[in-house]
Coordinates of C-alpha atoms in Angstrom, one line a residue:
X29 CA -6.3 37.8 -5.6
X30 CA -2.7 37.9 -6.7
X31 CA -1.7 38.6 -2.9
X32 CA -3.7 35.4 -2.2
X33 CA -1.6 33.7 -5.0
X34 CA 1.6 34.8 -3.1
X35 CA 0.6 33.8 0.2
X36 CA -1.2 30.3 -0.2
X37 CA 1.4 28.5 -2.7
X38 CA 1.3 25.1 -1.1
X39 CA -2.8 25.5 -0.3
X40 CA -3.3 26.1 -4.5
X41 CA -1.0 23.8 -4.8
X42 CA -3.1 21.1 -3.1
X43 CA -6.3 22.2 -4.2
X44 CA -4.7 21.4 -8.0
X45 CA -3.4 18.2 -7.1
X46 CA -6.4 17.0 -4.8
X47 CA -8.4 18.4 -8.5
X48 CA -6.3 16.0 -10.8
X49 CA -6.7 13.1 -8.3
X50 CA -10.8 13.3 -7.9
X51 CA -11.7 14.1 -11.3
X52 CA -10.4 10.9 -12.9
X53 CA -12.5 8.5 -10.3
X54 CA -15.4 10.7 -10.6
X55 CA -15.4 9.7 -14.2
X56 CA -14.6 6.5 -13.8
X57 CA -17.3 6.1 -11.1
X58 CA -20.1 8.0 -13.7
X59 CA -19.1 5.8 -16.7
X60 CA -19.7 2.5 -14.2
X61 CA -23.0 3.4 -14.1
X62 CA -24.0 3.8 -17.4
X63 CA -25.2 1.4 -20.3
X64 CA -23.4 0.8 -22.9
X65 CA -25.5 2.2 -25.8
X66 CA -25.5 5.4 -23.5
X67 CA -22.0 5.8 -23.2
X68 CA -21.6 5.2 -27.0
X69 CA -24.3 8.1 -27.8
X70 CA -23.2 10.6 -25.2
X71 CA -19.9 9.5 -24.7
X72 CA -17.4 9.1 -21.2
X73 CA -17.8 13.1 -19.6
X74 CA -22.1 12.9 -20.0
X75 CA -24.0 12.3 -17.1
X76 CA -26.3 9.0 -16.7
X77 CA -29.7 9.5 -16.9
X78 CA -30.1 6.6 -14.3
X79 CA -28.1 3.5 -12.8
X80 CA -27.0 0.7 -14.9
X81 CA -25.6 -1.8 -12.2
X82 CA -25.3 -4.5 -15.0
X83 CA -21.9 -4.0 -15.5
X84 CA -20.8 -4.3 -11.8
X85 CA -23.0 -7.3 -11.1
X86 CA -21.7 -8.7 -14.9
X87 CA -17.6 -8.5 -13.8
X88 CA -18.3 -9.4 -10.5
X89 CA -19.9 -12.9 -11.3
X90 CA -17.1 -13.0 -14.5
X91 CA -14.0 -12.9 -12.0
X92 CA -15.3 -13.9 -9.1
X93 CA -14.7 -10.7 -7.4
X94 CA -15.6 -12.0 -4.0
X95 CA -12.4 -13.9 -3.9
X96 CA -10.1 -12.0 -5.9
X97 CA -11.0 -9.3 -2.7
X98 CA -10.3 -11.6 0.2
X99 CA -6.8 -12.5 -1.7
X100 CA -6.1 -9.2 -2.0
X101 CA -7.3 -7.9 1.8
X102 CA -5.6 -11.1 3.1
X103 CA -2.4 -10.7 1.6
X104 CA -2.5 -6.4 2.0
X105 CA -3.2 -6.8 5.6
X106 CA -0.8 -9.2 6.3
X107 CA 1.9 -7.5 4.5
X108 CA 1.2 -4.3 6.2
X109 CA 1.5 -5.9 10.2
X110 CA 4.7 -8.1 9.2
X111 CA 6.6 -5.3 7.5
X112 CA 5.6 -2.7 10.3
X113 CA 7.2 -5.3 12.6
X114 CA 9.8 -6.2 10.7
X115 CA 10.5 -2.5 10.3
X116 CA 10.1 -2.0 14.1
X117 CA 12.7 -4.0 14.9
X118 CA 15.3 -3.9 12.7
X119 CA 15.4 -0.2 13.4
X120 CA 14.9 -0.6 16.9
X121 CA 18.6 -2.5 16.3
X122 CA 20.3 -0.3 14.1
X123 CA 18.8 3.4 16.0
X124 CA 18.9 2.6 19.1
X125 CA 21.2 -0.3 19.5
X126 CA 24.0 0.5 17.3
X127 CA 24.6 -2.2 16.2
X128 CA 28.2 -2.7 14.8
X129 CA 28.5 -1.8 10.4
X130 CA 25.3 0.6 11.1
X131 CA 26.1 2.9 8.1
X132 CA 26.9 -0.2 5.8
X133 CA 23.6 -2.2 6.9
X134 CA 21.4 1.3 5.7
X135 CA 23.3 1.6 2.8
X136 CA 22.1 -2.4 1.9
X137 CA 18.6 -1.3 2.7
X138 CA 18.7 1.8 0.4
X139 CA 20.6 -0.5 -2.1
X140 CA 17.1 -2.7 -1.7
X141 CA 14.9 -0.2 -2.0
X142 CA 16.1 1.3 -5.7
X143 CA 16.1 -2.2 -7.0
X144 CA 13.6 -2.6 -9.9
X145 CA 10.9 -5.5 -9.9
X146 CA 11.7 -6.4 -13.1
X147 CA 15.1 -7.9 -11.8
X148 CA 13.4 -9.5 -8.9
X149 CA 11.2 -11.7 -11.3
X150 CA 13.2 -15.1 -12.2
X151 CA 14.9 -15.1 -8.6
X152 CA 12.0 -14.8 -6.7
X153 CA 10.6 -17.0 -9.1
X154 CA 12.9 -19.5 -8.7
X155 CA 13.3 -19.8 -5.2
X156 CA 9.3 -19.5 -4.7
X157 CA 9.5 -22.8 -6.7
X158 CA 12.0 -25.1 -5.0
X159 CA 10.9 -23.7 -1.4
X160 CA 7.4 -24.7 -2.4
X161 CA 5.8 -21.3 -2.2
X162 CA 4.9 -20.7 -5.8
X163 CA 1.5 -20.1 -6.8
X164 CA 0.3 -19.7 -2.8
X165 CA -0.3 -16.5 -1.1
X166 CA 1.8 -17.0 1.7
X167 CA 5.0 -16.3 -0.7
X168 CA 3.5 -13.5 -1.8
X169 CA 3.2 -12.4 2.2
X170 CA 6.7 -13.7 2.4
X171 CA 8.0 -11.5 -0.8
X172 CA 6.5 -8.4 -0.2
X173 CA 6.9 -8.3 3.9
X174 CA 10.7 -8.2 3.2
X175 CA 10.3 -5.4 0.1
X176 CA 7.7 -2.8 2.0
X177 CA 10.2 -3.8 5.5
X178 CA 13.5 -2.7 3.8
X179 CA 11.8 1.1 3.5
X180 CA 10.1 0.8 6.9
X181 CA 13.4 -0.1 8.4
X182 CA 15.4 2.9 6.8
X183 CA 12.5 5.2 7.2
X184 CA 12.5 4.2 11.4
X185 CA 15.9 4.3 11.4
X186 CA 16.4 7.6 10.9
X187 CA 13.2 8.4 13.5
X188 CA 14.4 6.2 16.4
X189 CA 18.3 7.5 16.0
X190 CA 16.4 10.5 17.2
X191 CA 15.0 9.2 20.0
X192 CA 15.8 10.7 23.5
X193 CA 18.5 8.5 25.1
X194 CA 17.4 10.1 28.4
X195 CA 14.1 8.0 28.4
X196 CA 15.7 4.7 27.2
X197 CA 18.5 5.4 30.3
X198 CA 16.0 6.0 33.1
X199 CA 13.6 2.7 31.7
X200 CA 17.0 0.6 31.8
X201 CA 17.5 2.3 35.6
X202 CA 14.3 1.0 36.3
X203 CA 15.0 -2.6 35.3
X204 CA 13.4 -3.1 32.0
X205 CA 15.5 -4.8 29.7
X206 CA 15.5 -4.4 25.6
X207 CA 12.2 -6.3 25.0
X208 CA 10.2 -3.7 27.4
X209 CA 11.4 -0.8 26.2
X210 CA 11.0 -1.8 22.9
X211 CA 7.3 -2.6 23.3
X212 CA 6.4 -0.5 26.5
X213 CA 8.0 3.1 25.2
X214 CA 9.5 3.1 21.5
X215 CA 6.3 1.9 20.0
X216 CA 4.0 3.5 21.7
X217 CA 5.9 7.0 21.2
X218 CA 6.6 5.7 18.0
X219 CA 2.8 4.7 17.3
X220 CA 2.0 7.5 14.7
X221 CA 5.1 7.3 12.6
X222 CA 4.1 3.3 12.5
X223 CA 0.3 3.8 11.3
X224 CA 1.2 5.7 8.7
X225 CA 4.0 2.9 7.4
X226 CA 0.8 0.8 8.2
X227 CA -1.6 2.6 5.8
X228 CA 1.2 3.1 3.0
X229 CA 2.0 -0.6 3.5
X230 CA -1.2 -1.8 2.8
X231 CA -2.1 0.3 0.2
X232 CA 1.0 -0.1 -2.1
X233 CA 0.4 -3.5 -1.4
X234 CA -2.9 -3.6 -3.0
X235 CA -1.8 -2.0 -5.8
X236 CA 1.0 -4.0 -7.0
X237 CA 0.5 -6.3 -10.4
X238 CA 3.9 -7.6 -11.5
X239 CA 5.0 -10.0 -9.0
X240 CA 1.5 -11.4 -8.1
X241 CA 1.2 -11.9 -11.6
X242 CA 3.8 -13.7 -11.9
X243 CA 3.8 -15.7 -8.7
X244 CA 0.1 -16.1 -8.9
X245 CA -0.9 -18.3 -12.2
X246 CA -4.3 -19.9 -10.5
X247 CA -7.8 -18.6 -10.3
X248 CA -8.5 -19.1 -6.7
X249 CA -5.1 -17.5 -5.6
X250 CA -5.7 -14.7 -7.8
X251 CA -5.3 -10.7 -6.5
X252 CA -7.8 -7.4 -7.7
X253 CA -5.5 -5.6 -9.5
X254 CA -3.9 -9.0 -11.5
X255 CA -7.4 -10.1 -12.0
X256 CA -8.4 -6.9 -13.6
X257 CA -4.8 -6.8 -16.0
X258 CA -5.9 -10.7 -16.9
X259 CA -9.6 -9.6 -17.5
X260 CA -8.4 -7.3 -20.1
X261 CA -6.3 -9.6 -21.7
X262 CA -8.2 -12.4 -22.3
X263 CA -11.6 -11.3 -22.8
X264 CA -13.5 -8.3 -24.9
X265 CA -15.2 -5.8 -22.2
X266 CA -17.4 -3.2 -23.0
X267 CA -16.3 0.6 -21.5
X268 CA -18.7 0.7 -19.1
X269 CA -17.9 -2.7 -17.7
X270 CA -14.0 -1.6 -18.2
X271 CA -15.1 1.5 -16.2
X272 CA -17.0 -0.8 -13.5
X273 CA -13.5 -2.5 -12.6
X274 CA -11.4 0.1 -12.5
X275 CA -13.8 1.4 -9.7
X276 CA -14.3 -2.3 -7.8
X277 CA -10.7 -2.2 -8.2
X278 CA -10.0 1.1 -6.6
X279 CA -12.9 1.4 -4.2
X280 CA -11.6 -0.5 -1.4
X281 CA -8.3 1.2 -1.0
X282 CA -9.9 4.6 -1.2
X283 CA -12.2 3.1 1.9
X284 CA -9.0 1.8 4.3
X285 CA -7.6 4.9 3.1
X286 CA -10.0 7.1 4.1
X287 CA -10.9 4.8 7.6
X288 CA -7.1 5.4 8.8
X289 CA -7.2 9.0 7.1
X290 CA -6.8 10.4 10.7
X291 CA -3.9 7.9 12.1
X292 CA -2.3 9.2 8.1
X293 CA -2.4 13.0 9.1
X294 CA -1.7 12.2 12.9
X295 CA 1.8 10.6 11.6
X296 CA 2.4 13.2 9.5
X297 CA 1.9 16.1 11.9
X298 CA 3.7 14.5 14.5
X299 CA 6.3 14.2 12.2
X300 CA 6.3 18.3 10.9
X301 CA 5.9 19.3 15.2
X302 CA 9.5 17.0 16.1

């Protein structure tokens, strides 16, 4: 056992971590389910003794969930193609074109990467105001394309400095010009590395609450995760019904995650092989 200790590290490591991460939505999921007079005899860690949907169908009518979804798929999905495009080429121009200040233009995406939220607030406020984009989802697309692109682009950076001049030379040889080997042999080699920035884009996306909340005051515009913060602010919910939308909340993430879970380790053992 102890030699198994030694030689699997990173395995037990996982397992623990993979533990902490599945326990908590079990719960959550269990408590959904249950009534409230069951929960307050038996409390959150019992199981149910059968399915109280009440709760679900009670918060999905109370926030109109149906909506608050399509906002949040909308703008998640959106976010996720721009950025990845975004991030395509403005790596594609610092990598592999060189462009002149290279080392000076990755430090100003770094720089934009460690900036907080908080500090992002009134400006993007303001400017969402006088452009006409506040309170619309498009200026949410707008705000958080350029946010997840500044990673993308220093994350492909770094991958497409990398790549083999020898390939780009002989496509040039052949005639093609910047825009086809762009699209006909850096994406495509490039295609894991850019579905995982896909699935991370979308994701942390989805989960984001300050800005939307901020830049999203009406109903209809309205995301999951700010219509769940809101919920709890304005009106007294009962623990199971708390429980039920922390899991409609959660639920379709853990689904697009688990849809693109191949393209996610794909990337990532590409990645570990070059």
């Amino acid at each position: 056992m102890t030699r198994a200790l030694r030689r699997y590290p990173v395995l037990i490591a996982l397992c623990v971590a993979a533990l902490f991460m599945v326990v908590p939505f079990v719960i959550v999921a269990v408590n959904a389910v249950k009534s409230p007079a069951e929960y307050s005899r038996h409390g959150p860690l019992s199981l149910p003794d059968g399915l109280y949907l009440d709760g679900l169908k009670d918060f999905w009518q109370r926030v109109d969930f149906g909506r608050k979804l399509l906002n949040s798929v909308l703008i998640s999905g959106s976010v996720a193609v721009l950025a990845v495009v975004v991030s395509v080429l403005n790596a594609y121009a610092i990598g592999i074109g060189r462009i002149k200040g290279r080392t000076w233009v990755l430090a100003f995406f770094v720089l934009a990467n460690t900036l907080p939220q908080e500090a992002l607030v009134y400006p993007l406020y303001y400017l969402s105001k006088q452009a006409g984009l506040y309170d619309t989802r498009i200026g949410v697309i707008i705000v958080y394309t350029v946010i997840q692109a500044a990673f993308g682009t220093y994350l492909l950076s770094s991958v497409l400095g990398r790549f083999p001049r020898e390939i780009i030379e002989a496509a040039r040889i052949d005639g093609a010009n910047s825009w086809q080997v762009l699209w006909r042999i850096v994406v495509p080699v490039s295609r894991p590395t850019l579905g995982v920035l896909l699935v991370f884009f979308f994701v942390w996306t989805w989960n984001e609450f300050l800005l939307p909340l901020v830049m999203l005051v009406s109903n209809d515009n309205q995301t999951v995760s700010v219509a769940l913060g809101v919920l709890q602010g304005q009106r007294l919910m009962d623990a199971t019904m708390t429980n039920a939308a922390a899991l409609l909340g959660v639920l379709p993430a853990v689904v697009f995650f688990l849809v693109f879970q191949r393209t996610l380790t794909r990337g990532i053992a590409v990645g570990a092989v070059k």
